[in-house]
Amino acid sequence: PLVLHVLGARPNFVKAAPVVRALDGLGVRQGIVHTGQHYDALMSDVFFADLGLPEPVANLGVGSGSHARQTAALLTGLEEVVLEHGPALVVVYGDVNSTLAAILVCAKLQIPTAHVEAGLRSFDRGMPEEVNRVVTDALSDILFATSPDALSHLSNEGVDPARVHLVGNPMIDSLFSALDRLDPAPVRARLGLPERYGVATLHRPANVDDPAAAKELVDAVLQVSERLPIVVPIHPRGRERLAAAGLVTGGNLLIVDPLGYVDFLSLVRGASLVVTDSGGVQEETTMLGVPCLTVRPNTERPVTVTHGTNRLVTPDLLPAAADKALADGAATPSGELPPLWDGKAGPRIARVIVSWLKGENLSPAS
Ligand code: UD1
Ligand code: UDP
């Protein structure tokens, strides 16, 4: 039996790598379908190299577009490739449009599916990712949860608990695997950064698409940069709008291209502060014990606040929150990482998949 992983965007690659590696170790036949949602070398190729992911069996090259156009291209491309390969199981990751399209295609073709990172909820339907999460979980046959809160969300939505497995966080597995390679010094030297610095990443539509929101955010980041130098590896989505709002290299601010996985996490590891609106970065800073300020009104990853270093802030409160975070350092509220964030989520997921393939588990809902 063949297992196909459908991947499209930067965070998908990070979550899939440990699952692919663990399935490989168990001798499972598998392949990666790259949808091409992310296609720049710095948004895609560099992750395959840094994470040791195998070459995809297909790249659909769907590229960018409005939600409808991109999802339509994903649906038609994925239907074809799934029919061609005839997988026993399709595995999808996270909450991007590629995830949603793959689950919809497989549900209609009656091909069993597994969703890694099931049950996260921001309860904010204004986020395209929240729509993707709800639909993906409703249609998945096997659901892999990264944190206990996800279990209650799924149960509240009527998902059969027999289909849900709390396995921990494969994004943290990838971080564990890279830990030996995370050295801030050479990346700092290359970028000309001093020893004490902060890192910012911003790409959520709610923050970067609207010029007024972008301006408010940029003003706040500029204020933080008066306290310490800030490097911003800029996601292509925000590049132009944020630059128009004043996020340009100068003074204590350095804007660079997106960084590869190892380079980025090296910088995060050595940072005094991270400012972000990313999902994954909230988790990685929690794991690395680096103070993180998330410029969002909500998070689908509350364990990063209860167990980690993450704080939610509005742009107007960002400068004061940065002062406090810098003064407090890296103390975490509970002193413990979230349950099962131990670098072994990939093997747990692989074991469930293998027993499912052997027909040993509860068969997925038909
Ligand atoms: C997508 C995900 C988001 C995730 C993010 C991770 C959806 C709905 N959103 O957002 O959840 O946090 O990926 O990075 O799936 N672009 C390039 N080069 C690329 C890719 C994109 O220039 O390789 C530019 C294009 O102008 C494109 C824009 O970025 O229109 C947005 O790309 P898209 O994949 O639609 O969404 P993201 O904002 O990247
Ligand atoms: N990341 C990276 N280089 C960067 C910015 C982020 O390697 O310049 C990594 C980050 O460490 C995490 C993943 O990309 O592993 C998160 O992707 P992103 O923030 O784009 O998406 P989200 O998690 O918000 O969906």
Short mmCIF file of C-alpha atoms and ligand atoms in Angstrom, two decimals:
data_model
loop_
_atom_site.label_atom_id
_atom_site.label_comp_id
_atom_site.label_asym_id
_atom_site.label_seq_id
_atom_site.Cartn_x
_atom_site.Cartn_y
_atom_site.Cartn_z
CA PRO A 1 0.00 0.00 0.00
CA LEU A 2 1.13 3.51 -0.84
CA VAL A 3 0.94 6.50 1.54
CA LEU A 4 0.87 9.90 -0.19
CA HIS A 5 1.72 13.10 1.69
CA VAL A 6 0.25 16.27 0.20
CA LEU A 7 2.45 19.28 0.96
CA GLY A 8 2.29 22.81 -0.37
CA ALA A 9 3.53 25.50 1.98
CA ARG A 10 6.56 26.17 4.18
CA PRO A 11 5.05 24.95 7.47
CA ASN A 12 3.84 21.71 5.81
CA PHE A 13 7.40 20.67 4.99
CA VAL A 14 8.52 21.12 8.61
CA LYS A 15 5.60 19.05 9.98
CA ALA A 16 5.89 16.25 7.41
CA ALA A 17 9.63 15.55 7.63
CA PRO A 18 9.53 13.53 10.89
CA VAL A 19 6.49 11.54 9.74
CA VAL A 20 8.12 10.66 6.41
CA ARG A 21 11.33 9.64 8.20
CA ALA A 22 9.49 7.46 10.73
CA LEU A 23 7.38 5.75 8.04
CA ASP A 24 10.55 5.13 6.08
CA GLY A 25 12.02 3.42 9.11
CA LEU A 26 9.00 1.12 9.21
CA GLY A 27 9.39 0.25 5.53
CA VAL A 28 6.22 1.94 4.31
CA ARG A 29 5.98 2.78 0.59
CA GLN A 30 5.34 6.51 0.34
CA GLY A 31 5.56 9.58 -1.84
CA ILE A 32 5.28 13.35 -1.52
CA VAL A 33 2.99 15.37 -3.75
CA HIS A 34 4.14 19.01 -3.77
CA THR A 35 1.25 21.21 -4.81
CA GLY A 36 3.50 24.18 -5.63
CA GLN A 37 1.52 26.56 -3.39
CA HIS A 38 4.92 27.82 -2.27
CA TYR A 39 7.46 27.77 -5.08
CA ASP A 40 10.30 30.26 -4.41
CA ALA A 41 13.52 28.41 -3.61
CA LEU A 42 13.63 30.12 -0.19
CA MET A 43 10.03 29.09 0.57
CA SER A 44 10.35 25.49 -0.63
CA ASP A 45 13.62 23.93 -1.91
CA VAL A 46 15.65 25.06 1.08
CA PHE A 47 13.25 23.17 3.39
CA PHE A 48 13.56 19.93 1.41
CA ALA A 49 17.35 20.25 1.75
CA ASP A 50 17.44 21.31 5.42
CA LEU A 51 14.87 18.71 6.52
CA GLY A 52 16.16 15.85 4.37
CA LEU A 53 12.82 15.40 2.60
CA PRO A 54 12.84 13.16 -0.49
CA GLU A 55 12.09 14.54 -3.96
CA PRO A 56 8.34 14.81 -4.58
CA VAL A 57 6.78 12.24 -6.93
CA ALA A 58 4.84 15.13 -8.47
CA ASN A 59 4.82 18.91 -8.36
CA LEU A 60 1.51 20.41 -9.41
CA GLY A 61 2.86 23.95 -9.76
CA VAL A 62 -0.44 25.55 -8.74
CA GLY A 63 1.26 28.80 -7.65
CA SER A 64 -0.50 31.82 -6.21
CA GLY A 65 -3.94 33.34 -6.71
CA SER A 66 -7.13 34.30 -4.92
CA HIS A 67 -8.47 31.66 -2.54
CA ALA A 68 -10.98 30.46 -5.12
CA ARG A 69 -8.52 30.32 -8.01
CA GLN A 70 -5.75 28.71 -5.98
CA THR A 71 -8.12 26.17 -4.41
CA ALA A 72 -9.66 25.37 -7.79
CA ALA A 73 -6.22 24.68 -9.28
CA LEU A 74 -5.37 22.55 -6.24
CA LEU A 75 -8.59 20.53 -6.55
CA THR A 76 -8.18 19.71 -10.24
CA GLY A 77 -4.45 19.01 -9.94
CA LEU A 78 -4.81 16.84 -6.86
CA GLU A 79 -7.72 14.81 -8.22
CA GLU A 80 -5.63 13.81 -11.19
CA VAL A 81 -2.50 12.91 -9.25
CA VAL A 82 -4.38 10.99 -6.56
CA LEU A 83 -6.24 8.94 -9.18
CA GLU A 84 -2.94 8.26 -10.97
CA HIS A 85 -1.16 7.00 -7.83
CA GLY A 86 -4.07 5.20 -6.11
CA PRO A 87 -2.86 5.65 -2.50
CA ALA A 88 -4.18 3.59 0.41
CA LEU A 89 -3.95 6.70 2.58
CA VAL A 90 -3.37 10.41 1.99
CA VAL A 91 -1.75 12.41 4.81
CA VAL A 92 -2.31 16.17 5.05
CA TYR A 93 -0.72 18.71 7.40
CA GLY A 94 -1.75 21.90 9.15
CA ASP A 95 -4.23 24.38 7.79
CA VAL A 96 -3.18 25.76 4.41
CA ASN A 97 -5.19 25.75 1.19
CA SER A 98 -3.29 22.67 -0.04
CA THR A 99 -4.48 20.81 3.08
CA LEU A 100 -8.11 21.75 2.50
CA ALA A 101 -8.03 20.84 -1.19
CA ALA A 102 -6.43 17.46 -0.59
CA ILE A 103 -8.98 16.49 2.04
CA LEU A 104 -11.89 17.54 -0.18
CA VAL A 105 -10.57 15.64 -3.20
CA CYS A 106 -9.99 12.47 -1.17
CA ALA A 107 -13.37 12.67 0.58
CA LYS A 108 -15.10 12.75 -2.82
CA LEU A 109 -12.92 9.93 -4.20
CA GLN A 110 -13.46 7.95 -0.96
CA ILE A 111 -9.75 7.67 -0.33
CA PRO A 112 -8.89 7.45 3.39
CA THR A 113 -7.10 10.44 4.90
CA ALA A 114 -5.12 11.42 7.98
CA HIS A 115 -4.75 14.98 9.27
CA VAL A 116 -1.63 15.91 11.20
CA GLU A 117 -2.24 18.88 13.55
CA ALA A 118 -5.96 18.27 13.92
CA GLY A 119 -8.23 20.13 16.33
CA LEU A 120 -6.43 23.47 16.64
CA ARG A 121 -8.97 26.29 16.82
CA SER A 122 -8.62 30.08 17.00
CA PHE A 123 -12.44 30.38 16.82
CA ASP A 124 -11.81 33.22 14.37
CA ARG A 125 -13.48 32.47 11.05
CA GLY A 126 -11.92 35.65 9.68
CA MET A 127 -8.71 33.61 9.37
CA PRO A 128 -8.66 31.54 6.18
CA GLU A 129 -6.73 28.89 8.11
CA GLU A 130 -9.59 28.46 10.61
CA VAL A 131 -11.98 27.65 7.77
CA ASN A 132 -9.45 25.15 6.44
CA ARG A 133 -9.04 23.56 9.89
CA VAL A 134 -12.75 23.06 10.50
CA VAL A 135 -13.43 21.55 7.08
CA THR A 136 -10.31 19.38 7.14
CA ASP A 137 -11.12 17.90 10.53
CA ALA A 138 -14.75 17.26 9.58
CA LEU A 139 -13.62 15.19 6.59
CA SER A 140 -10.52 13.41 7.95
CA ASP A 141 -10.62 9.71 8.78
CA ILE A 142 -7.65 9.70 11.18
CA LEU A 143 -6.90 12.80 13.24
CA PHE A 144 -3.52 13.43 14.87
CA ALA A 145 -3.63 16.06 17.64
CA THR A 146 -0.60 17.98 18.84
CA SER A 147 -2.01 19.23 22.16
CA PRO A 148 -4.75 18.18 24.61
CA ASP A 149 -6.99 21.21 23.93
CA ALA A 150 -7.47 19.89 20.40
CA LEU A 151 -9.21 16.78 21.79
CA SER A 152 -12.01 18.78 23.37
CA HIS A 153 -12.48 20.94 20.27
CA LEU A 154 -12.87 17.83 18.11
CA SER A 155 -15.20 16.19 20.57
CA ASN A 156 -17.34 19.37 20.70
CA GLU A 157 -17.59 19.21 16.92
CA GLY A 158 -18.85 15.64 17.07
CA VAL A 159 -15.72 13.88 15.85
CA ASP A 160 -15.63 10.24 16.98
CA PRO A 161 -12.87 10.08 19.65
CA ALA A 162 -11.83 6.65 18.30
CA ARG A 163 -10.47 8.44 15.25
CA VAL A 164 -8.39 10.94 17.24
CA HIS A 165 -4.83 10.28 18.46
CA LEU A 166 -2.90 12.64 20.73
CA VAL A 167 0.62 12.18 19.39
CA GLY A 168 2.52 15.37 20.18
CA ASN A 169 3.96 17.90 17.80
CA PRO A 170 5.99 16.87 14.73
CA MET A 171 7.12 20.49 14.27
CA ILE A 172 8.99 20.03 17.54
CA ASP A 173 10.46 16.74 16.23
CA SER A 174 11.98 18.72 13.36
CA LEU A 175 13.34 21.25 15.81
CA PHE A 176 14.91 18.47 17.92
CA SER A 177 16.49 16.98 14.81
CA ALA A 178 17.99 20.34 13.82
CA LEU A 179 19.15 21.37 17.31
CA ASP A 180 22.79 20.37 16.74
CA ARG A 181 22.88 22.54 13.63
CA LEU A 182 21.38 25.64 15.24
CA ASP A 183 24.27 28.07 15.68
CA PRO A 184 23.40 31.76 15.69
CA ALA A 185 27.01 33.01 15.34
CA PRO A 186 27.61 32.38 11.60
CA VAL A 187 24.16 33.66 10.62
CA ARG A 188 24.66 36.76 12.76
CA ALA A 189 28.06 37.31 11.20
CA ARG A 190 26.67 36.96 7.68
CA LEU A 191 23.89 39.46 8.39
CA GLY A 192 26.10 41.82 10.40
CA LEU A 193 23.99 41.51 13.56
CA PRO A 194 25.28 42.25 17.05
CA GLU A 195 25.12 39.66 19.83
CA ARG A 196 21.86 41.03 21.23
CA TYR A 197 19.03 41.26 18.71
CA GLY A 198 15.40 40.40 18.06
CA VAL A 199 13.70 38.57 15.17
CA ALA A 200 10.34 39.49 13.65
CA THR A 201 8.19 37.57 11.13
CA LEU A 202 4.87 38.95 9.89
CA HIS A 203 2.65 37.52 7.19
CA ARG A 204 -0.95 37.06 8.43
CA PRO A 205 -3.42 38.67 6.01
CA ALA A 206 -5.07 40.55 8.93
CA ASN A 207 -1.71 42.22 9.66
CA VAL A 208 -0.19 42.80 6.24
CA ASP A 209 -2.96 43.06 3.63
CA ASP A 210 -4.66 46.20 4.94
CA PRO A 211 -2.44 49.31 4.63
CA ALA A 212 -3.77 50.90 7.86
CA ALA A 213 -3.19 47.72 9.89
CA ALA A 214 0.25 47.32 8.30
CA LYS A 215 1.19 50.89 9.21
CA GLU A 216 0.14 50.46 12.83
CA LEU A 217 2.15 47.27 13.08
CA VAL A 218 5.23 48.70 11.39
CA ASP A 219 5.19 51.74 13.69
CA ALA A 220 5.12 49.39 16.68
CA VAL A 221 7.99 47.26 15.32
CA LEU A 222 10.01 50.44 14.66
CA GLN A 223 9.51 51.43 18.29
CA VAL A 224 10.72 48.01 19.44
CA SER A 225 13.77 48.42 17.19
CA GLU A 226 14.72 51.49 19.24
CA ARG A 227 15.33 49.05 22.13
CA LEU A 228 17.29 46.43 20.21
CA PRO A 229 18.26 45.64 16.60
CA ILE A 230 15.55 43.67 14.82
CA VAL A 231 16.03 41.41 11.82
CA VAL A 232 12.94 40.68 9.72
CA PRO A 233 13.14 37.75 7.28
CA ILE A 234 10.26 38.91 5.15
CA HIS A 235 7.58 36.54 3.83
CA PRO A 236 6.72 37.37 0.20
CA ARG A 237 3.12 38.08 1.17
CA GLY A 238 3.94 41.14 3.29
CA ARG A 239 6.96 42.41 1.42
CA GLU A 240 5.45 45.28 -0.54
CA ARG A 241 2.74 46.42 1.86
CA LEU A 242 5.06 46.42 4.86
CA ALA A 243 7.77 48.26 2.91
CA ALA A 244 5.19 50.86 1.86
CA ALA A 245 4.28 51.20 5.54
CA GLY A 246 7.96 51.93 6.40
CA LEU A 247 9.40 48.49 7.14
CA VAL A 248 12.71 49.07 5.35
CA THR A 249 16.33 48.45 6.25
CA GLY A 250 17.84 51.35 8.17
CA GLY A 251 18.71 52.32 11.73
CA ASN A 252 18.17 49.31 13.93
CA LEU A 253 16.03 47.41 11.42
CA LEU A 254 17.31 44.85 8.92
CA ILE A 255 14.97 43.39 6.29
CA VAL A 256 16.21 40.21 4.61
CA ASP A 257 14.81 37.53 2.30
CA PRO A 258 13.07 34.56 3.93
CA LEU A 259 15.67 32.39 5.62
CA GLY A 260 16.17 28.65 5.31
CA TYR A 261 14.94 26.51 8.18
CA VAL A 262 18.31 26.00 9.89
CA ASP A 263 19.39 29.63 9.45
CA PHE A 264 16.07 30.95 10.71
CA LEU A 265 15.94 28.77 13.81
CA SER A 266 19.60 29.50 14.50
CA LEU A 267 18.72 33.19 14.66
CA VAL A 268 15.66 32.49 16.81
CA ARG A 269 17.73 30.40 19.20
CA GLY A 270 20.13 33.30 19.79
CA ALA A 271 17.48 36.03 19.90
CA SER A 272 16.53 38.03 23.00
CA LEU A 273 13.01 38.48 21.65
CA VAL A 274 10.78 37.26 18.82
CA VAL A 275 7.83 39.21 17.43
CA THR A 276 5.60 37.15 15.15
CA ASP A 277 2.18 36.30 13.78
CA SER A 278 3.28 32.83 12.64
CA GLY A 279 1.72 29.66 14.02
CA GLY A 280 4.85 27.54 13.99
CA VAL A 281 7.12 30.22 15.42
CA GLN A 282 4.92 30.43 18.56
CA GLU A 283 5.68 26.74 19.12
CA GLU A 284 9.38 26.88 18.29
CA THR A 285 10.04 29.82 20.65
CA THR A 286 8.23 27.94 23.41
CA MET A 287 10.49 24.96 22.82
CA LEU A 288 13.66 27.11 22.67
CA GLY A 289 12.66 29.24 25.68
CA VAL A 290 12.86 32.49 23.73
CA PRO A 291 10.34 35.22 24.68
CA CYS A 292 7.72 35.53 21.94
CA LEU A 293 5.19 38.31 21.36
CA THR A 294 2.45 37.28 18.96
CA VAL A 295 0.71 40.19 17.30
CA ARG A 296 -2.72 38.61 16.99
CA PRO A 297 -6.01 38.86 18.87
CA ASN A 298 -6.15 35.08 19.37
CA THR A 299 -4.13 31.92 18.98
CA GLU A 300 -5.05 28.36 17.99
CA ARG A 301 -1.98 27.32 20.02
CA PRO A 302 -2.89 28.30 23.61
CA VAL A 303 -0.39 25.84 25.12
CA THR A 304 2.35 28.20 23.95
CA VAL A 305 0.88 30.79 26.34
CA THR A 306 0.02 28.45 29.26
CA HIS A 307 3.18 26.32 29.04
CA GLY A 308 5.49 28.50 26.98
CA THR A 309 7.02 31.87 26.37
CA ASN A 310 4.27 33.27 24.15
CA ARG A 311 2.16 36.39 24.84
CA LEU A 312 -0.58 37.80 22.63
CA VAL A 313 -0.30 41.54 22.03
CA THR A 314 -2.00 44.27 20.04
CA PRO A 315 0.28 46.60 18.05
CA ASP A 316 -0.28 49.48 20.48
CA LEU A 317 0.87 47.33 23.40
CA LEU A 318 3.82 45.77 21.56
CA PRO A 319 6.55 48.24 22.62
CA ALA A 320 5.67 48.01 26.33
CA ALA A 321 5.31 44.22 26.09
CA ALA A 322 8.74 44.07 24.43
CA ASP A 323 10.26 46.07 27.30
CA LYS A 324 8.72 43.71 29.82
CA ALA A 325 9.75 40.57 27.91
CA LEU A 326 13.33 41.84 27.63
CA ALA A 327 13.42 42.63 31.35
CA ASP A 328 11.88 39.26 32.34
CA GLY A 329 14.00 37.10 30.04
CA ALA A 330 12.98 33.59 29.13
CA ALA A 331 11.02 32.42 32.19
CA THR A 332 8.11 30.12 31.30
CA PRO A 333 4.93 30.08 33.42
CA SER A 334 4.85 26.35 34.11
CA GLY A 335 8.50 25.56 33.52
CA GLU A 336 7.39 22.57 31.46
CA LEU A 337 6.93 22.02 27.77
CA PRO A 338 3.46 21.04 26.54
CA PRO A 339 2.72 17.30 26.92
CA LEU A 340 4.35 15.04 24.31
CA TRP A 341 6.46 17.79 22.77
CA ASP A 342 9.35 15.39 23.11
CA GLY A 343 10.60 14.88 19.56
CA LYS A 344 8.77 11.56 19.15
CA ALA A 345 5.54 12.61 17.46
CA GLY A 346 6.67 11.34 14.04
CA PRO A 347 7.24 7.77 15.29
CA ARG A 348 3.88 7.83 17.14
CA ILE A 349 2.09 8.93 13.98
CA ALA A 350 3.91 6.31 11.91
CA ARG A 351 2.92 3.52 14.31
CA VAL A 352 -0.76 4.46 14.11
CA ILE A 353 -0.57 4.62 10.31
CA VAL A 354 1.14 1.25 10.04
CA SER A 355 -1.37 -0.50 12.27
CA TRP A 356 -4.17 1.15 10.32
CA LEU A 357 -2.62 -0.06 7.05
CA LYS A 358 -2.50 -3.57 8.51
CA GLY A 359 -6.17 -3.27 9.41
CA GLU A 360 -5.37 -3.63 13.10
CA ASN A 361 -6.98 -0.38 14.15
CA LEU A 362 -10.53 0.82 14.09
CA SER A 363 -11.21 1.37 10.43
CA PRO A 364 -11.85 4.99 9.56
CA ALA A 365 -15.40 6.20 9.21
CA SER A 366 -16.67 5.22 5.80
C1 UD1 B 1 0.08 30.38 3.36
C2 UD1 B 1 -1.02 29.83 4.26
C3 UD1 B 1 -0.78 30.31 5.68
C4 UD1 B 1 0.62 29.98 6.15
C5 UD1 B 1 1.64 30.49 5.16
C6 UD1 B 1 2.99 29.97 5.58
C7 UD1 B 1 -3.21 29.55 3.17
C8 UD1 B 1 -4.58 30.07 3.08
N1 UD1 B 1 -2.34 30.30 3.87
O1 UD1 B 1 -0.06 31.78 3.37
O2 UD1 B 1 -1.67 29.66 6.56
O3 UD1 B 1 0.83 30.59 7.40
O4 UD1 B 1 1.34 29.99 3.84
O5 UD1 B 1 4.04 30.64 5.01
O6 UD1 B 1 -2.92 28.50 2.65
N2 UD1 B 1 4.34 34.07 -2.74
C9 UD1 B 1 5.56 34.18 -3.37
N3 UD1 B 1 6.35 33.05 -3.45
C10 UD1 B 1 5.98 31.86 -2.95
C11 UD1 B 1 4.73 31.77 -2.32
C12 UD1 B 1 3.93 32.88 -2.22
O7 UD1 B 1 5.94 35.23 -3.84
O8 UD1 B 1 6.76 30.90 -3.06
C13 UD1 B 1 3.50 35.30 -2.61
C14 UD1 B 1 2.50 35.46 -3.73
O9 UD1 B 1 2.41 36.83 -4.01
C15 UD1 B 1 1.20 35.00 -3.10
C16 UD1 B 1 1.38 35.38 -1.64
O10 UD1 B 1 2.77 35.22 -1.39
O11 UD1 B 1 0.08 35.62 -3.67
C17 UD1 B 1 0.58 34.50 -0.71
O12 UD1 B 1 0.88 33.12 -0.91
P1 UD1 B 1 -0.19 31.98 -0.48
O13 UD1 B 1 0.41 30.64 -0.59
O14 UD1 B 1 -1.47 32.21 -1.19
O15 UD1 B 1 -0.48 32.29 1.02
P2 UD1 B 1 0.52 32.66 2.19
O16 UD1 B 1 0.26 34.06 2.59
O17 UD1 B 1 1.89 32.25 1.83
N1 UDP B 2 10.60 29.82 8.93
C1 UDP B 2 11.79 29.75 8.20
N2 UDP B 2 12.30 30.89 7.66
C2 UDP B 2 11.70 32.11 7.81
C3 UDP B 2 10.49 32.16 8.54
C4 UDP B 2 9.96 31.00 9.08
O1 UDP B 2 12.39 28.69 8.08
O2 UDP B 2 12.23 33.09 7.28
C5 UDP B 2 10.04 28.56 9.46
C6 UDP B 2 9.68 28.57 10.91
O3 UDP B 2 10.77 28.25 11.72
C7 UDP B 2 8.61 27.51 10.98
C8 UDP B 2 7.91 27.65 9.66
O4 UDP B 2 8.81 28.33 8.81
O5 UDP B 2 9.21 26.23 11.06
C9 UDP B 2 6.64 28.44 9.87
O6 UDP B 2 6.14 28.91 8.68
P1 UDP B 2 5.24 30.21 8.59
O7 UDP B 2 5.50 31.14 9.70
O8 UDP B 2 5.42 30.69 7.21
O9 UDP B 2 3.78 29.59 8.69
P2 UDP B 2 2.73 29.35 9.86
O10 UDP B 2 3.38 28.53 10.90
O11 UDP B 2 2.29 30.71 10.33
O12 UDP B 2 1.60 28.67 9.17
#
